[in-house]
Short mmCIF file of C-alpha atoms and ligand atoms in Angstrom, two decimals:
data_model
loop_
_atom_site.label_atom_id
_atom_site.label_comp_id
_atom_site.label_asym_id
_atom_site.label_seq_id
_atom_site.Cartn_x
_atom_site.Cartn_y
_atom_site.Cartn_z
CA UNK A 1 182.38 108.87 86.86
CA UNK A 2 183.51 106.68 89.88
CA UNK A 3 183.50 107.67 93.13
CA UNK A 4 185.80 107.34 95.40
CA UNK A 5 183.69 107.03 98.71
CA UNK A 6 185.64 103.61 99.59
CA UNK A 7 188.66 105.99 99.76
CA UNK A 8 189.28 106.58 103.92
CA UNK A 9 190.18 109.56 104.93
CA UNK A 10 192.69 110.95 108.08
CA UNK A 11 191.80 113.46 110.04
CA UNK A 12 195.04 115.88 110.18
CA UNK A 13 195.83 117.40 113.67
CA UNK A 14 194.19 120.69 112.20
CA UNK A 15 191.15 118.90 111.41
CA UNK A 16 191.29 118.98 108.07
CA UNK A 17 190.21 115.23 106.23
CA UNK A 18 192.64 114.06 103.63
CA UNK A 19 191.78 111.01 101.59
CA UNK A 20 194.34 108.06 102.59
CA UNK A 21 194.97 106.70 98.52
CA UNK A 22 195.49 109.56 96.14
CA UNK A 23 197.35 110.19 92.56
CA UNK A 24 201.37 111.30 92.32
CA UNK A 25 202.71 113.06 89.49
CA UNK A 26 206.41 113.18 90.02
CA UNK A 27 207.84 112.76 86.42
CA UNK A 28 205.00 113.05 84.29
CA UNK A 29 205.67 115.46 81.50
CA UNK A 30 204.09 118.75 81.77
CA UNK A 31 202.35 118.31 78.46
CA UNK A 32 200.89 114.93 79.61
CA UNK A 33 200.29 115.66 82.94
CA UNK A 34 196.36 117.24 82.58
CA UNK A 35 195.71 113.98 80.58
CA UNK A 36 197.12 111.99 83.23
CA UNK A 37 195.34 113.35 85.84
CA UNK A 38 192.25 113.78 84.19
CA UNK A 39 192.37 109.67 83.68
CA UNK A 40 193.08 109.19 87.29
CA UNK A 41 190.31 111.61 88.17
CA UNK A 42 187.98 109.42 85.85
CA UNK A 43 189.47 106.63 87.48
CA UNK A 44 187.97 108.30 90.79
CA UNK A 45 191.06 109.62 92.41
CA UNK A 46 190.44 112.97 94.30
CA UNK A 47 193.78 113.48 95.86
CA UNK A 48 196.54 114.67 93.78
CA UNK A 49 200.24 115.29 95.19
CA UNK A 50 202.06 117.62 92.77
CA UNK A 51 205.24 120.14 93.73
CA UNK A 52 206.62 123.52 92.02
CA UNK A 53 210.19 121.32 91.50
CA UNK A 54 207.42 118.77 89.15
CA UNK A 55 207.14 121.60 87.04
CA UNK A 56 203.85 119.90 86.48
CA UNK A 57 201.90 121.91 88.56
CA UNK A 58 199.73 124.32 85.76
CA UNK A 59 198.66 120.53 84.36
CA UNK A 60 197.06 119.56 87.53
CA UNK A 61 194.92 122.32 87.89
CA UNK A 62 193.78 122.42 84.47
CA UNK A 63 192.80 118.84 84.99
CA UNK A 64 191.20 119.44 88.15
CA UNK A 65 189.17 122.64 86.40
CA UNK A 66 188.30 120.17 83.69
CA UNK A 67 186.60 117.54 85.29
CA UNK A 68 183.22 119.36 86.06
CA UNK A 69 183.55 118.34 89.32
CA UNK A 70 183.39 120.26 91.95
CA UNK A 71 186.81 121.67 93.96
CA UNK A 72 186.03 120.68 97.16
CA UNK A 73 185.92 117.67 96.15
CA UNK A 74 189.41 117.23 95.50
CA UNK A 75 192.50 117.71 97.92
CA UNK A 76 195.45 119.21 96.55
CA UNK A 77 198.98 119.03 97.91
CA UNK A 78 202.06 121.04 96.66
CA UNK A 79 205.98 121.90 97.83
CA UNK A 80 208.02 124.52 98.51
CA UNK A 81 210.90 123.92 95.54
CA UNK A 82 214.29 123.75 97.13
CA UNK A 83 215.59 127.35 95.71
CA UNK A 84 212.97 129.26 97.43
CA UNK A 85 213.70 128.72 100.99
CA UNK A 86 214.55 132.43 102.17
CA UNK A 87 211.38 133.73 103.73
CA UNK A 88 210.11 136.18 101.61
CA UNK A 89 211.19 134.09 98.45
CA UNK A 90 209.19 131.07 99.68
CA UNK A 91 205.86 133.61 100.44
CA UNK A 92 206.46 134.69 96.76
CA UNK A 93 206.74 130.87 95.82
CA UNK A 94 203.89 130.32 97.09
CA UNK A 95 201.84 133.14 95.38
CA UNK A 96 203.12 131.32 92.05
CA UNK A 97 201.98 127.71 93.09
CA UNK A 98 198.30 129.25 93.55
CA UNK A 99 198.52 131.25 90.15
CA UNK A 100 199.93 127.96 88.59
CA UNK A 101 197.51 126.15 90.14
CA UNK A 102 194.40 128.47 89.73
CA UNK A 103 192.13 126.31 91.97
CA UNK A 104 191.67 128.83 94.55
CA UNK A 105 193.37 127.04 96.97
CA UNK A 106 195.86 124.65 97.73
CA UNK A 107 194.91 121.88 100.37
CA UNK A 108 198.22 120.85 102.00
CA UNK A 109 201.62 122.73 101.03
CA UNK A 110 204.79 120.75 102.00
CA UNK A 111 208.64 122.14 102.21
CA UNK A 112 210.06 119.87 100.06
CA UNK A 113 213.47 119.01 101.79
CA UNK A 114 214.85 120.46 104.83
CA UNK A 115 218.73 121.59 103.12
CA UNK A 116 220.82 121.53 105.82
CA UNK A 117 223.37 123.77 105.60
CA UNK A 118 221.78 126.27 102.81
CA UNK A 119 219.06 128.10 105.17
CA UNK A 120 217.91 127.48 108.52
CA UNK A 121 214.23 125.39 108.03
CA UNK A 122 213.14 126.68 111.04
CA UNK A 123 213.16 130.36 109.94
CA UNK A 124 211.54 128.82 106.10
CA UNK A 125 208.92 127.03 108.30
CA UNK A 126 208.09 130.46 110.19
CA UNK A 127 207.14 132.11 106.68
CA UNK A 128 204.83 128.59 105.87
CA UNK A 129 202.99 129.49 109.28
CA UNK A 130 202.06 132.85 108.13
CA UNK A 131 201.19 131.37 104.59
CA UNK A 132 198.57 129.09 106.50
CA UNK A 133 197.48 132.23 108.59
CA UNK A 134 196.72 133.71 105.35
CA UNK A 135 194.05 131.17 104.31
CA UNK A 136 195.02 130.06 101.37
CA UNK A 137 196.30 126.97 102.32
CA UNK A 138 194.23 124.33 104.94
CA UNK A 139 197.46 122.36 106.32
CA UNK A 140 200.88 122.89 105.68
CA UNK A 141 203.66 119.80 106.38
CA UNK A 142 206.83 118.89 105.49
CA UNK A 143 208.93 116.60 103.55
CA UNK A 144 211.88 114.21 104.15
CA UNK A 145 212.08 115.33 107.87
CA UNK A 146 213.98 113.40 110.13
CA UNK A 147 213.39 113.69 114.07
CA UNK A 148 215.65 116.04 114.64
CA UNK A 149 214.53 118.24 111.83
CA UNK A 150 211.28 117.92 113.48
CA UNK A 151 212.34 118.31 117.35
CA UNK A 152 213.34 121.78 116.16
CA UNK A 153 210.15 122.68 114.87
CA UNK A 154 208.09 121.13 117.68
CA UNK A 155 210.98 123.06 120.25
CA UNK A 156 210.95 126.84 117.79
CA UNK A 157 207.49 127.52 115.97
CA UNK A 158 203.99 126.99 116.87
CA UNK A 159 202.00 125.29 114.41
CA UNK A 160 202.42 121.53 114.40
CA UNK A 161 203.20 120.38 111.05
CA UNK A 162 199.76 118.27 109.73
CA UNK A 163 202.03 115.54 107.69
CA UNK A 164 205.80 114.09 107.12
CA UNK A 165 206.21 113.10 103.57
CA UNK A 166 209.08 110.24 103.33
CA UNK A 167 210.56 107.64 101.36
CA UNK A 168 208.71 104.70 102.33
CA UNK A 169 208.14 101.39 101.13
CA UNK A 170 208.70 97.55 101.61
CA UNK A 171 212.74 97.72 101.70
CA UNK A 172 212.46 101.10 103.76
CA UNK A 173 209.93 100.58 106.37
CA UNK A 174 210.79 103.67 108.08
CA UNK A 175 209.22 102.18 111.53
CA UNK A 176 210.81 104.72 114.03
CA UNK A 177 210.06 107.64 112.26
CA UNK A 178 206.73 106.64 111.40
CA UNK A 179 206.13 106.20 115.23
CA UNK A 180 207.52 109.46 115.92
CA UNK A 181 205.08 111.21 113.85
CA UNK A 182 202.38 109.76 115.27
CA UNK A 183 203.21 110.33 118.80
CA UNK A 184 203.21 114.11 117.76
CA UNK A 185 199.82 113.81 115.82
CA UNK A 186 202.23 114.05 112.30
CA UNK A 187 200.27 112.27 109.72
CA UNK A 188 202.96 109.97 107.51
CA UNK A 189 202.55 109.69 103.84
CA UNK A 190 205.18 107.15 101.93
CA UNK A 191 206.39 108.82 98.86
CA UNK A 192 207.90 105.75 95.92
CA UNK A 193 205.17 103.71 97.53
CA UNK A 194 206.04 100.83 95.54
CA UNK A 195 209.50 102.12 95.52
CA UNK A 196 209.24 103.23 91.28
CA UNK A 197 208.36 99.74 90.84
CA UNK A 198 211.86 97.78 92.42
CA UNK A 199 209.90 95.85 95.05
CA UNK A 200 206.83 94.47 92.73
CA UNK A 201 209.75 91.32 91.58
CA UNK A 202 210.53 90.56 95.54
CA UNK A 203 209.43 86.77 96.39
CA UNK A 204 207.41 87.46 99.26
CA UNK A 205 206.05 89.99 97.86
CA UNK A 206 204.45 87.96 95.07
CA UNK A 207 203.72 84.85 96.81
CA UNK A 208 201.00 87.15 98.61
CA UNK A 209 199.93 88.60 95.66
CA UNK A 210 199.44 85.05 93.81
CA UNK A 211 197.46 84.10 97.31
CA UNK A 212 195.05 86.17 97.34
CA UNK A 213 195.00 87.02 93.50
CA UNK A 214 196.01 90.76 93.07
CA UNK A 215 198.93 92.39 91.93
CA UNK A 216 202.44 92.62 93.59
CA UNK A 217 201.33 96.69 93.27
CA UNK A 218 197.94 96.30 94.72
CA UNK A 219 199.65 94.31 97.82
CA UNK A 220 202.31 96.85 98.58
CA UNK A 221 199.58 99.72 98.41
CA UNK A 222 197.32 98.12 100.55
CA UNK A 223 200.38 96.74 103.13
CA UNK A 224 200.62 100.97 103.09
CA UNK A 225 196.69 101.44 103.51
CA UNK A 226 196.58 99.00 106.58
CA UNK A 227 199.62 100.13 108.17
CA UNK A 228 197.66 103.72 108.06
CA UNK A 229 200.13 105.79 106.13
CA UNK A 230 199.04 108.16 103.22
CA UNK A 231 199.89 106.88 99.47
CA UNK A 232 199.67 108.47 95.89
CA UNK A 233 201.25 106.07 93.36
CA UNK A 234 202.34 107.71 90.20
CA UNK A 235 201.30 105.93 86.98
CA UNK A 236 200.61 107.54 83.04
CA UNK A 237 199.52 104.02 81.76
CA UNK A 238 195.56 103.81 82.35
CA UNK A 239 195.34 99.95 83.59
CA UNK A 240 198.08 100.88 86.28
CA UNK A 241 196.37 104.06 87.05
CA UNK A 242 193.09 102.04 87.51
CA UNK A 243 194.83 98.89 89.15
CA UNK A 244 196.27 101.58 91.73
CA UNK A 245 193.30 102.51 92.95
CA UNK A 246 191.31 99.05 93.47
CA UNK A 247 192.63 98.47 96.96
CA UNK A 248 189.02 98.38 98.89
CA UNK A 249 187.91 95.31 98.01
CA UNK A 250 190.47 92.76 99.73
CA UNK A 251 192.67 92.78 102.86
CA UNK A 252 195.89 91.04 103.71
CA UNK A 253 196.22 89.49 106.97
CA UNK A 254 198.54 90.37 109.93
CA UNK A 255 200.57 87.89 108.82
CA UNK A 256 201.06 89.01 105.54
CA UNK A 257 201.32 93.01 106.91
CA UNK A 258 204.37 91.39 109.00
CA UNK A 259 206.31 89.80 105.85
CA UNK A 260 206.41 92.85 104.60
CA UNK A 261 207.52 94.78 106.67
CA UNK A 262 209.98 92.30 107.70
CA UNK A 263 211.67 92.87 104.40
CA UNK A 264 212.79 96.13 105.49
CA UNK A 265 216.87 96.67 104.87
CA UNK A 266 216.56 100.50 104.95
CA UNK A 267 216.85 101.12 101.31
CA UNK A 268 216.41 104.01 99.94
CA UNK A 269 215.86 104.82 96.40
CA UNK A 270 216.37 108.51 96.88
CA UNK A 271 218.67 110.85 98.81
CA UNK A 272 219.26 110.85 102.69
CA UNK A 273 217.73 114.01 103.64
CA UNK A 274 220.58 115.24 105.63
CA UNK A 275 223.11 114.99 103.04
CA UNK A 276 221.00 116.28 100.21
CA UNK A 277 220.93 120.06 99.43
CA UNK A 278 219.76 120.01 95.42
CA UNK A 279 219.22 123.59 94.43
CA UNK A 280 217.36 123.92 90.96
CA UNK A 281 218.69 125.86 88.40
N1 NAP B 1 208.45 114.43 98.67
C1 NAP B 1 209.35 113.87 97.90
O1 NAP B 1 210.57 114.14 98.02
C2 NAP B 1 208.92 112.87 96.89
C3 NAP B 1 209.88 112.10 96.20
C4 NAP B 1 209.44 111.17 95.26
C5 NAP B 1 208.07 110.99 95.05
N2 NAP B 1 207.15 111.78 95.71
C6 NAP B 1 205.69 111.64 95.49
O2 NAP B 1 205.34 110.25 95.56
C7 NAP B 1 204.69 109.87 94.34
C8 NAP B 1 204.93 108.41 94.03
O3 NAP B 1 206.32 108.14 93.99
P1 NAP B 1 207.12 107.83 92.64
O4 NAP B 1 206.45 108.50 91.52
O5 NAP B 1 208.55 108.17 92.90
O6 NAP B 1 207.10 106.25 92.51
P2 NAP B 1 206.05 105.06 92.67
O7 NAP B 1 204.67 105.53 92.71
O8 NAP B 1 206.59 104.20 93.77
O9 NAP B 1 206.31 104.25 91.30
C9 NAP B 1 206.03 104.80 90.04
C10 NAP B 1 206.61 103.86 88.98
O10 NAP B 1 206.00 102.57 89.07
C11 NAP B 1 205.31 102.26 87.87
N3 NAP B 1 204.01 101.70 88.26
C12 NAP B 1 202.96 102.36 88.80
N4 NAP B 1 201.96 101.52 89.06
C13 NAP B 1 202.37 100.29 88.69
C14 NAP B 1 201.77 99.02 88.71
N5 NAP B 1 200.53 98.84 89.15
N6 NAP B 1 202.49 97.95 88.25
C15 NAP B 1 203.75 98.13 87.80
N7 NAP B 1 204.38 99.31 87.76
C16 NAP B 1 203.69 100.40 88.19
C17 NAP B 1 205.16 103.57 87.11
O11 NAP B 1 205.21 103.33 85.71
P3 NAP B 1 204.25 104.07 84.61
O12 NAP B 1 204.07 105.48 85.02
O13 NAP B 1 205.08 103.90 83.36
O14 NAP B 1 202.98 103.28 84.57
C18 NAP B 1 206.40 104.34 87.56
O15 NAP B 1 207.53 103.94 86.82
C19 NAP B 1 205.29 110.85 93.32
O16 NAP B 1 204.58 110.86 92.10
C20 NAP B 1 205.26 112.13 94.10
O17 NAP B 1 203.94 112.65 94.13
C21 NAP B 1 207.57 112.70 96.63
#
């Protein structure tokens, strides 16, 4: 079994370390998903970012139960699905994510999306707090926050959220924001981290990958890794899962960090959170 001691880790403004390079498992099949995993734990991944709205979650911890190694090894990060937003529906929500789970615990818990205009996220955030109060859960963030999502939070409740989850990637730098969570100790994590795969084909993009001889995916991860934002690539094909997760053994230069990010054009692949209020049926 590999290790994954060349993972880093970031300290979250609770404390709690989360490693920096983990496993996503948006749209993998509930059915595959425990194989999945179990090949990226194999692979030496220990951080795995799931969510209720997956419906992949019971695969996950099955995986993680499989493994023989032990749970504290791992760090384990699920959402609040978008239906469950009413306060005592999202404390019940989140009884079901830990039965699904059946880890014991769950490491970081996320609200999904804010949903303007369905409940106030301010009064859903309130019932996280006493979720984390509880002890089941060692952080609790959000997802697809915008400032002024956030300057509510900061301004209303009292815990701090630990971490932002966003769209970022290579067309969507997501500079401002980024520098807003860190000026309020928010760790960022870039969700589509190679943006489901529409950025591995840009030019500059592969002229640094055929310089210093890796992958157009392993250059985008590790323009993430050194700009110090959180990543979990999704993958079900073993060399990508593997390929993914060899980013410790080269470095791209400042240079290269800054043709990146200079192909920013604020792209996103996925909805603007203030516009999107997706309820599950
Ligand atoms: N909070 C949110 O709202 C939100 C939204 C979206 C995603 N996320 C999280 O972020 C994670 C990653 O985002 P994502 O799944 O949308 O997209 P992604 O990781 O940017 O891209 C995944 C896609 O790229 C392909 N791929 C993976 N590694 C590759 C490689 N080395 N070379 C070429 N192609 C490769 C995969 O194909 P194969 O699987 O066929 O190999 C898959 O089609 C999710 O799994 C989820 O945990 C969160």
């Amino acid at each position: 079994m590999a290790a994954d001691s060349a993972v880093p880790t970031i300290t979250l403004n609770n404390g709690v370390e989360i490693p920096q390079l983990g496993f996503g498992v948006f749209q993998i099949p509930p059915e595959q998903t425990k194989d999945a995993t179990l090949d990226a734990i194999q692979a030496g991944y220990r951080h795995i970012d799931t969510a209720e709205m997956y419906g992949n979650e019971q695969g996950v911890g099955e995986a993680v139960r499989a493994s023989g190694i032990d749970r504290d090894e791992f760090f384990v990060t699920s959402k609040l699905n978008n239906g469950f937003h009413d306060p005592a529906d999202a404390l019940a929500a989140f009884e079901v994510t830990l039965g699904t789970l059946d880890i014991g615990h769950v490491d970081l818990f996320l609200m999904h999306w804010p949903l303007p205009g369905v409940l106030d996220y301010v009064e859903t955030w309130k019932a996280m707090e006493k979720m984390y109060e509880g002890g089941k859960v060692r952080a609790i963030g959000v997802s697809n926050f915008k400032q002024h999502h956030l300057n509510r939070l900061l301004a209303e409740t009292t815990v701090i959220p630990a971490v932002n989850q966003i769209e970022i990637h290579p067309y969507l730098a997501q500079d401002d924001m980024r520098a807003y969570d860190t000026e309020h100790e928010i760790a960022t994590e870039a969700w589509s981290p190679i943006a489901q795969g529409l950025v591995l084909t840009d030019p500059v993009v592969e002229r640094i990958a055929r310089r210093v001889e890796r992958s157009a995916a392993q250059v985008v991860l590790r323009w993430h890794l050194q700009r110090g934002d959180i990543v979990f690539p999704k993958s079900v094909t073993s060399s990508r899962i593997r390929e993914n997760f060899a980013l410790f053994d080269f470095e791209l230069s400042d240079a290269d960090v800054s043709d990146i990010s200079a192909l920013d054009k604020g792209q996103r692949t996925g909805p603007d959170p203030d516009v999107f209020n997706y309820i599950p049926s």
